[in-house]
Amino acid sequence: MMRYTRAIVLIVLSTDRSAFSLTLTSGERITSRRINSRRINHKAETPGRTSFLDLPAIEQWGTENGLKEHHLKSLYRVIMHSPNCNLEEQLQALSFPKTQISTLLSEFDFTCSIHKVQKSIGGAKFVIQLPNGKLVESVLIRHGRQNGHVRYTVCVSSQIGCAKKCSFCATGTMGLIGQLSSAEILEQIYLVQQYVRQGNMSGEVNNVVFMGMGEPLDNYDAVHEALRGITHQCLFGLQAKKVTVSTVGASAQKIRALADEAPQVSLALSLHSAIQSSREVLIPSAVSSPIHVLGDALDYHSNISRRGTMLEYLLIDGVNDSDDEADALADFCLQREGIPFVNLIPYNPTLAGDNFGYQTPSDVRINAFHAKLKQSGVKTIVRWSTKNGRDANGTHTPRDLTFTTSKCFADS
């Protein structure tokens, strides 16, 4: 006699809400690179609250506490547009779950602060204190129009110090001290934006450039997440084309990744020489990024983004301002899929450059270099404001200050 055994299958339904990921996709222009937010520790390096601008952490917290997407939208509507209000009262009025408000406020806050502001005719320099007490720079650049309209560019740092050791850059002499989180990058913009809105200056922040301390592509994941926040319509809401990532060409692979993952974000390459041997003198790390490899990466980026690259070229007397250098630069540009636009920047003395005896070229030499490029068919402009000291445009730190944002130029 055959016996039949009834198989009983138990289906266990998980009550762990973290299994369902809440992502603020509404208004998102750049997708997060996160594969599984539960595996990522978004807490600050130092004990304390997590930043409101740590969007992945907010999403993870919302997931764990059963919130909906519209709750996060309400939160950022208040934070971004009513910064001085009573947050608890505003959230209650917007039907944010009352049981979660106190938990939210106990776990999240703004974690950075303005340590010092130095105003100038063309903007202001901000020294920002991070949660761990370390300092980084941000710069506000003012762009005035003849019609009286004023707009601003915020130049942000992506690292504390820098490992690239560029011979003309004071930040490079610091070495790499630490990486910034995406929230620490975003809080720089937030603090500067609130400084403007609170009546210190007229106008709005319309552009963001990653030209402060650090090499952005050496901190790619955090920079990418920051790009998401800068362009997210629930946060800063800037168009991607209004954001520029500047790199010394630290990684051709990361330039390609930027093209794939944030194609509408503008790319600027600090080239400074199209002759490999000269470039390695100015940028020691260039030994690992040959000119032809960078060129291929720029072509890839141009093909994907359908946009050209901006090249930054610091003109230094007797170093990279010869006719041969101009010819090499023109050849490099004309070989590209999309001909880059070249920013010629007369060297402005820095303490780092002083160690190598760097000097600003004469006006005659600058004009000759510029003319040679134009005759070759390369679009270019000379940023004359740098020659007489970039502090007039709010883009250069006085030599007696420790932190120097040496890449941050006025970008039109």
Coordinates of C-alpha atoms in Angstrom, one line a residue:
M1 CA 0.0 0.0 0.0
M2 CA 1.5 3.3 -1.1
R3 CA 1.5 6.2 1.3
Y4 CA 1.1 9.8 0.2
T5 CA 2.6 12.5 2.2
R6 CA 1.2 16.0 1.8
A7 CA 3.9 18.5 1.4
I8 CA 3.2 21.7 3.3
V9 CA 4.9 24.7 2.0
L10 CA 5.2 27.7 4.3
I11 CA 5.5 31.0 2.7
V12 CA 7.1 33.5 5.0
L13 CA 6.3 37.1 4.3
S14 CA 9.0 39.4 5.4
T15 CA 8.0 42.3 7.5
D16 CA 11.4 44.0 7.0
R17 CA 10.5 47.2 5.2
S18 CA 14.1 47.6 4.1
A19 CA 13.4 44.9 1.5
F20 CA 11.4 47.6 -0.4
S21 CA 13.7 50.4 -1.6
L22 CA 12.3 53.9 -1.6
T23 CA 14.0 56.1 -4.2
L24 CA 13.1 59.7 -5.0
T25 CA 12.9 59.2 -8.7
S26 CA 10.4 61.9 -9.4
G27 CA 12.4 64.9 -10.7
E28 CA 15.6 62.8 -11.0
R29 CA 17.8 63.7 -13.9
I30 CA 20.9 61.5 -13.1
T31 CA 20.3 58.1 -11.7
S32 CA 22.0 56.9 -8.5
R33 CA 24.8 54.4 -8.9
R34 CA 23.8 52.5 -5.8
I35 CA 23.2 48.8 -6.3
N36 CA 22.0 48.1 -2.8
S37 CA 21.7 50.9 -0.4
R38 CA 21.6 48.6 2.5
R39 CA 25.2 47.7 1.9
I40 CA 26.4 51.3 1.9
N41 CA 27.1 53.2 5.1
H42 CA 25.9 56.7 4.6
K43 CA 26.7 57.9 8.2
A44 CA 29.0 60.8 8.7
E45 CA 32.7 60.0 9.4
T46 CA 32.3 61.5 12.9
P47 CA 29.5 60.6 15.4
G48 CA 26.4 62.8 15.1
R49 CA 23.5 63.4 12.8
T50 CA 23.5 62.6 9.1
S51 CA 23.1 65.4 6.6
F52 CA 19.7 66.2 5.2
L53 CA 21.4 66.4 1.8
D54 CA 22.6 62.8 2.0
L55 CA 19.8 61.7 -0.3
P56 CA 20.7 57.9 -0.2
A57 CA 20.6 58.0 3.6
I58 CA 17.3 59.8 3.6
E59 CA 15.9 57.3 1.1
Q60 CA 17.2 54.4 3.2
W61 CA 15.7 55.9 6.3
G62 CA 12.4 56.5 4.5
T63 CA 12.4 52.8 3.4
E64 CA 13.0 51.6 6.9
N65 CA 10.2 53.8 8.3
G66 CA 7.6 53.1 5.6
L67 CA 7.5 56.5 4.0
K68 CA 6.3 57.3 0.6
E69 CA 7.9 59.3 -2.2
H70 CA 5.6 62.3 -1.7
H71 CA 6.8 62.5 2.0
L72 CA 10.4 63.0 0.8
K73 CA 9.3 65.5 -1.8
S74 CA 7.5 67.5 1.0
L75 CA 10.7 67.3 3.2
Y76 CA 12.9 68.8 0.4
R77 CA 10.4 71.4 -0.5
V78 CA 10.6 72.8 2.9
I79 CA 14.4 72.4 3.3
M80 CA 15.3 73.9 0.0
H81 CA 12.8 76.8 -0.1
S82 CA 12.1 77.6 3.5
P83 CA 15.4 77.1 5.3
N84 CA 14.6 79.4 8.3
C85 CA 11.2 78.0 9.1
N86 CA 10.2 75.7 12.0
L87 CA 10.8 72.4 10.2
E88 CA 8.7 70.4 12.6
E89 CA 5.6 72.7 12.2
Q90 CA 6.0 72.8 8.4
L91 CA 6.2 69.0 8.1
Q92 CA 3.1 68.6 10.2
A93 CA 1.3 71.0 8.0
L94 CA 2.3 69.0 5.0
S95 CA 0.9 65.7 6.4
F96 CA 4.3 64.2 7.0
P97 CA 3.8 61.2 9.3
K98 CA 3.8 62.7 12.8
T99 CA 5.3 59.7 14.4
Q100 CA 8.4 60.0 12.2
I101 CA 9.0 63.7 12.5
S102 CA 10.8 63.5 15.8
T103 CA 12.9 60.5 14.7
L104 CA 13.8 62.4 11.5
L105 CA 15.0 65.5 13.4
S106 CA 17.0 63.4 15.9
E107 CA 18.9 61.6 13.1
F108 CA 19.3 64.3 10.4
D109 CA 20.5 67.9 10.3
F110 CA 22.9 70.1 8.3
T111 CA 26.4 69.0 9.3
C112 CA 28.7 71.6 7.7
S113 CA 29.0 75.3 8.5
I114 CA 30.6 78.5 7.2
H115 CA 33.9 79.0 9.0
K116 CA 34.9 82.2 7.2
V117 CA 33.8 84.4 4.3
Q118 CA 36.0 86.7 2.4
K119 CA 34.1 89.0 0.0
S120 CA 35.5 90.7 -3.1
I121 CA 34.3 92.6 -6.0
G122 CA 33.6 89.5 -8.1
G123 CA 32.1 87.3 -5.4
A124 CA 33.3 85.7 -2.2
K125 CA 35.5 82.9 -0.9
F126 CA 34.1 80.5 1.7
V127 CA 36.0 78.3 4.1
I128 CA 33.6 75.5 5.0
Q129 CA 34.0 73.5 8.2
L130 CA 33.1 69.8 7.8
P131 CA 31.6 67.6 10.5
N132 CA 35.1 66.2 11.4
G133 CA 36.4 69.7 11.9
K134 CA 38.5 69.9 8.7
L135 CA 38.2 72.8 6.3
V136 CA 37.6 73.1 2.6
E137 CA 37.1 75.9 0.2
S138 CA 34.1 77.0 -1.9
V139 CA 34.1 80.1 -4.1
L140 CA 31.2 82.2 -5.3
I141 CA 31.8 83.9 -8.7
R142 CA 29.6 86.8 -9.7
H143 CA 28.6 87.3 -13.3
G144 CA 27.1 90.7 -14.0
R145 CA 25.3 91.6 -17.2
Q146 CA 24.8 95.0 -18.8
N147 CA 21.0 94.7 -18.2
G148 CA 21.7 94.5 -14.5
H149 CA 20.9 90.8 -14.2
V150 CA 23.3 89.0 -11.9
R151 CA 24.0 85.3 -11.8
Y152 CA 26.4 83.2 -9.7
T153 CA 28.6 80.2 -10.2
V154 CA 29.6 78.1 -7.1
C155 CA 33.0 76.4 -7.3
V156 CA 33.0 73.4 -5.0
S157 CA 35.7 71.1 -3.6
S158 CA 35.5 67.3 -3.9
Q159 CA 38.4 66.3 -1.7
I160 CA 40.4 67.6 1.3
G161 CA 43.7 68.3 -0.4
C162 CA 44.7 66.5 -3.5
A163 CA 47.1 63.7 -4.5
K164 CA 48.0 65.0 -8.0
K165 CA 50.8 67.3 -6.9
C166 CA 50.4 69.7 -9.8
S167 CA 53.4 72.0 -9.7
F168 CA 51.5 75.2 -9.9
C169 CA 48.7 74.3 -7.4
A170 CA 48.9 75.0 -3.7
T171 CA 46.3 72.3 -2.9
G172 CA 48.6 69.7 -4.5
T173 CA 51.2 70.5 -1.9
M174 CA 48.8 69.4 0.9
G175 CA 48.6 65.8 -0.4
L176 CA 45.3 63.9 -0.1
I177 CA 43.9 64.3 3.4
G178 CA 40.4 62.9 2.9
Q179 CA 37.5 62.3 0.5
L180 CA 34.3 64.4 0.8
S181 CA 30.9 62.7 0.9
S182 CA 28.2 63.6 -1.6
A183 CA 26.4 65.4 1.2
E184 CA 29.5 67.5 2.1
I185 CA 29.8 68.5 -1.5
L186 CA 26.1 69.5 -1.7
E187 CA 26.2 71.4 1.6
Q188 CA 28.9 73.7 0.2
I189 CA 26.4 74.7 -2.5
Y190 CA 23.5 75.0 0.0
L191 CA 25.5 77.2 2.4
V192 CA 26.7 79.5 -0.4
Q193 CA 23.2 79.6 -1.9
Q194 CA 21.6 80.5 1.5
Y195 CA 24.3 83.2 2.0
V196 CA 23.2 84.8 -1.3
R197 CA 19.5 84.5 -0.6
Q198 CA 19.7 85.9 2.9
G199 CA 20.4 89.3 1.4
N200 CA 24.2 89.3 1.4
M201 CA 24.1 89.5 -2.4
S202 CA 21.5 89.8 -5.2
G203 CA 20.9 87.2 -7.8
E204 CA 20.7 83.4 -7.9
V205 CA 23.1 80.5 -8.2
N206 CA 22.9 79.2 -11.8
N207 CA 26.0 77.2 -12.3
V208 CA 28.2 74.8 -10.3
V209 CA 31.8 73.9 -11.2
F210 CA 33.9 71.2 -9.6
M211 CA 37.1 73.2 -9.7
G212 CA 37.9 73.6 -6.1
M213 CA 40.2 71.4 -3.9
G214 CA 40.7 67.9 -5.1
E215 CA 40.5 65.8 -8.2
P216 CA 36.7 65.0 -8.8
L217 CA 37.3 61.7 -10.7
D218 CA 39.4 60.4 -7.8
N219 CA 36.2 60.6 -5.7
Y220 CA 33.9 59.5 -8.5
D221 CA 31.1 57.8 -6.5
A222 CA 30.6 60.8 -4.2
V223 CA 30.8 63.3 -7.1
H224 CA 28.3 61.3 -9.1
E225 CA 25.8 61.2 -6.2
A226 CA 26.4 64.9 -5.7
L227 CA 25.6 65.5 -9.4
R228 CA 22.4 63.7 -8.8
G229 CA 21.5 66.1 -6.0
I230 CA 22.6 69.2 -7.9
T231 CA 20.4 68.3 -10.9
H232 CA 17.5 66.7 -9.0
Q233 CA 14.4 68.9 -9.3
C234 CA 13.5 68.2 -5.7
L235 CA 16.8 69.6 -4.5
F236 CA 18.9 72.2 -6.4
G237 CA 17.2 71.6 -9.7
L238 CA 20.0 72.9 -12.0
Q239 CA 20.2 71.7 -15.6
A240 CA 23.0 69.2 -16.1
K241 CA 24.6 71.4 -18.7
K242 CA 25.0 74.1 -16.0
V243 CA 27.3 71.8 -14.1
T244 CA 31.0 71.3 -15.0
V245 CA 33.3 68.6 -13.7
S246 CA 36.9 69.6 -14.1
T247 CA 39.7 66.9 -14.2
V248 CA 43.4 66.8 -14.8
G249 CA 42.7 63.6 -16.7
A250 CA 43.2 61.4 -13.6
S251 CA 41.4 58.5 -15.3
A252 CA 40.3 58.0 -18.9
Q253 CA 38.0 55.2 -17.6
K254 CA 36.2 57.7 -15.3
I255 CA 35.8 60.2 -18.2
R256 CA 34.1 57.4 -20.1
A257 CA 32.0 56.5 -17.1
L258 CA 30.9 60.2 -16.8
A259 CA 29.8 60.1 -20.4
D260 CA 27.8 57.0 -19.9
E261 CA 26.2 58.0 -16.5
A262 CA 25.9 61.8 -16.7
P263 CA 26.3 62.7 -20.4
Q264 CA 24.8 66.2 -20.2
V265 CA 27.1 67.3 -17.4
S266 CA 29.9 69.5 -18.9
L267 CA 33.4 68.2 -18.9
A268 CA 36.6 70.4 -18.5
L269 CA 40.0 68.9 -18.9
S270 CA 43.0 70.7 -17.3
L271 CA 45.4 69.9 -20.1
H272 CA 48.1 72.6 -19.7
S273 CA 50.2 71.0 -22.4
A274 CA 49.6 68.7 -25.4
I275 CA 53.2 67.6 -25.3
Q276 CA 53.5 64.6 -22.9
S277 CA 56.9 65.5 -21.5
S278 CA 55.8 69.1 -20.7
R279 CA 52.6 67.9 -19.2
E280 CA 54.4 65.5 -16.9
V281 CA 56.5 68.4 -15.5
L282 CA 53.3 70.4 -14.7
I283 CA 51.2 67.4 -13.7
P284 CA 53.3 64.5 -12.4
S285 CA 50.3 62.1 -12.4
A286 CA 50.1 62.6 -16.2
V287 CA 52.7 59.8 -16.5
S288 CA 49.8 57.4 -16.1
S289 CA 47.5 59.2 -18.6
P290 CA 49.2 59.6 -21.9
I291 CA 47.9 62.3 -24.2
H292 CA 46.6 59.8 -26.8
V293 CA 44.7 57.9 -24.2
L294 CA 43.1 61.1 -22.9
G295 CA 42.3 62.1 -26.5
D296 CA 40.5 58.8 -27.1
A297 CA 38.5 59.3 -23.8
L298 CA 37.5 62.8 -24.9
D299 CA 36.3 61.5 -28.3
Y300 CA 34.2 58.8 -26.5
H301 CA 32.7 61.5 -24.2
S302 CA 32.0 63.7 -27.2
N303 CA 30.3 60.9 -29.1
I304 CA 28.1 59.9 -26.2
S305 CA 27.2 63.4 -24.9
R306 CA 27.1 65.1 -28.3
R307 CA 29.0 68.0 -26.7
G308 CA 32.5 69.3 -26.9
T309 CA 35.0 69.5 -24.0
M310 CA 36.4 72.6 -22.5
L311 CA 40.2 72.6 -22.2
E312 CA 41.9 74.6 -19.5
Y313 CA 45.4 75.7 -20.4
L314 CA 47.5 77.6 -17.9
L315 CA 50.1 79.7 -19.7
I316 CA 53.4 79.8 -17.9
D317 CA 56.3 81.8 -19.2
G318 CA 59.0 79.7 -20.8
V319 CA 57.3 76.4 -19.8
N320 CA 54.3 75.8 -22.1
D321 CA 53.8 79.1 -24.0
S322 CA 56.1 78.4 -27.1
D323 CA 55.0 78.2 -30.7
D324 CA 55.7 74.5 -30.6
E325 CA 53.3 74.1 -27.6
A326 CA 50.6 76.1 -29.5
D327 CA 51.0 73.9 -32.5
A328 CA 50.8 70.7 -30.4
L329 CA 47.7 72.0 -28.7
A330 CA 46.0 73.0 -32.0
D331 CA 46.8 69.5 -33.4
F332 CA 45.4 67.8 -30.3
C333 CA 42.1 69.8 -30.6
L334 CA 41.7 69.4 -34.3
Q335 CA 42.1 65.6 -34.0
R336 CA 39.1 65.4 -31.7
E337 CA 35.6 64.2 -32.6
G338 CA 34.2 67.5 -31.3
I339 CA 36.7 70.3 -31.4
P340 CA 37.3 71.5 -27.8
F341 CA 37.0 75.1 -26.6
V342 CA 40.2 76.3 -25.1
N343 CA 40.4 78.6 -22.1
L344 CA 43.8 80.2 -22.0
I345 CA 44.6 81.3 -18.5
P346 CA 47.6 83.5 -17.8
Y347 CA 49.5 82.1 -14.8
N348 CA 48.7 84.0 -11.6
P349 CA 51.5 83.6 -9.0
T350 CA 51.0 81.0 -6.3
L351 CA 53.3 79.9 -3.5
A352 CA 53.5 76.5 -5.1
G353 CA 54.5 77.9 -8.5
D354 CA 57.1 80.1 -6.8
N355 CA 59.0 77.0 -5.9
F356 CA 59.5 76.3 -9.6
G357 CA 60.2 79.9 -10.6
Y358 CA 57.0 80.2 -12.6
Q359 CA 56.1 83.6 -14.1
T360 CA 53.3 85.1 -16.1
P361 CA 54.0 85.4 -19.8
S362 CA 54.1 88.8 -21.4
D363 CA 51.0 90.1 -23.1
V364 CA 52.8 89.9 -26.4
R365 CA 53.5 86.1 -25.9
I366 CA 49.9 85.5 -24.6
N367 CA 48.4 87.2 -27.7
A368 CA 50.7 85.3 -30.1
F369 CA 49.8 82.0 -28.5
H370 CA 46.1 82.9 -28.7
A371 CA 46.4 84.1 -32.3
K372 CA 48.2 80.9 -33.4
L373 CA 45.3 78.8 -32.0
K374 CA 42.7 80.9 -33.8
Q375 CA 44.5 80.7 -37.1
S376 CA 44.5 76.9 -36.8
G377 CA 40.7 76.9 -36.4
V378 CA 40.5 76.4 -32.6
K379 CA 37.9 78.4 -30.7
T380 CA 39.7 80.0 -27.7
I381 CA 39.6 82.9 -25.3
V382 CA 42.1 84.5 -22.9
R383 CA 40.8 84.8 -19.4
W384 CA 42.6 88.2 -18.8
S385 CA 41.0 88.6 -15.4
T386 CA 43.5 85.9 -14.1
K387 CA 46.5 87.9 -15.1
N388 CA 46.0 90.7 -12.7
G389 CA 45.1 88.5 -9.8
R390 CA 42.0 86.3 -9.8
D391 CA 40.8 87.7 -6.5
A392 CA 39.2 90.5 -8.4
N393 CA 36.8 87.9 -9.7
G394 CA 36.4 86.1 -6.5
T395 CA 38.3 83.1 -7.9
H396 CA 41.7 83.2 -6.2
T397 CA 42.7 82.9 -2.6
P398 CA 45.1 85.5 -1.1
R399 CA 48.6 84.0 -0.7
D400 CA 48.6 84.3 3.0
L401 CA 45.7 81.9 3.5
T402 CA 46.3 78.2 3.9
F403 CA 43.7 76.9 1.5
T404 CA 44.0 77.8 -2.1
T405 CA 41.4 77.0 -4.8
S406 CA 43.8 77.2 -7.7
K407 CA 41.6 75.7 -10.4
C408 CA 38.5 77.8 -9.9
F409 CA 38.3 80.2 -12.8
A410 CA 35.4 82.4 -13.9
D411 CA 33.5 80.3 -16.4
S412 CA 31.0 82.0 -18.7

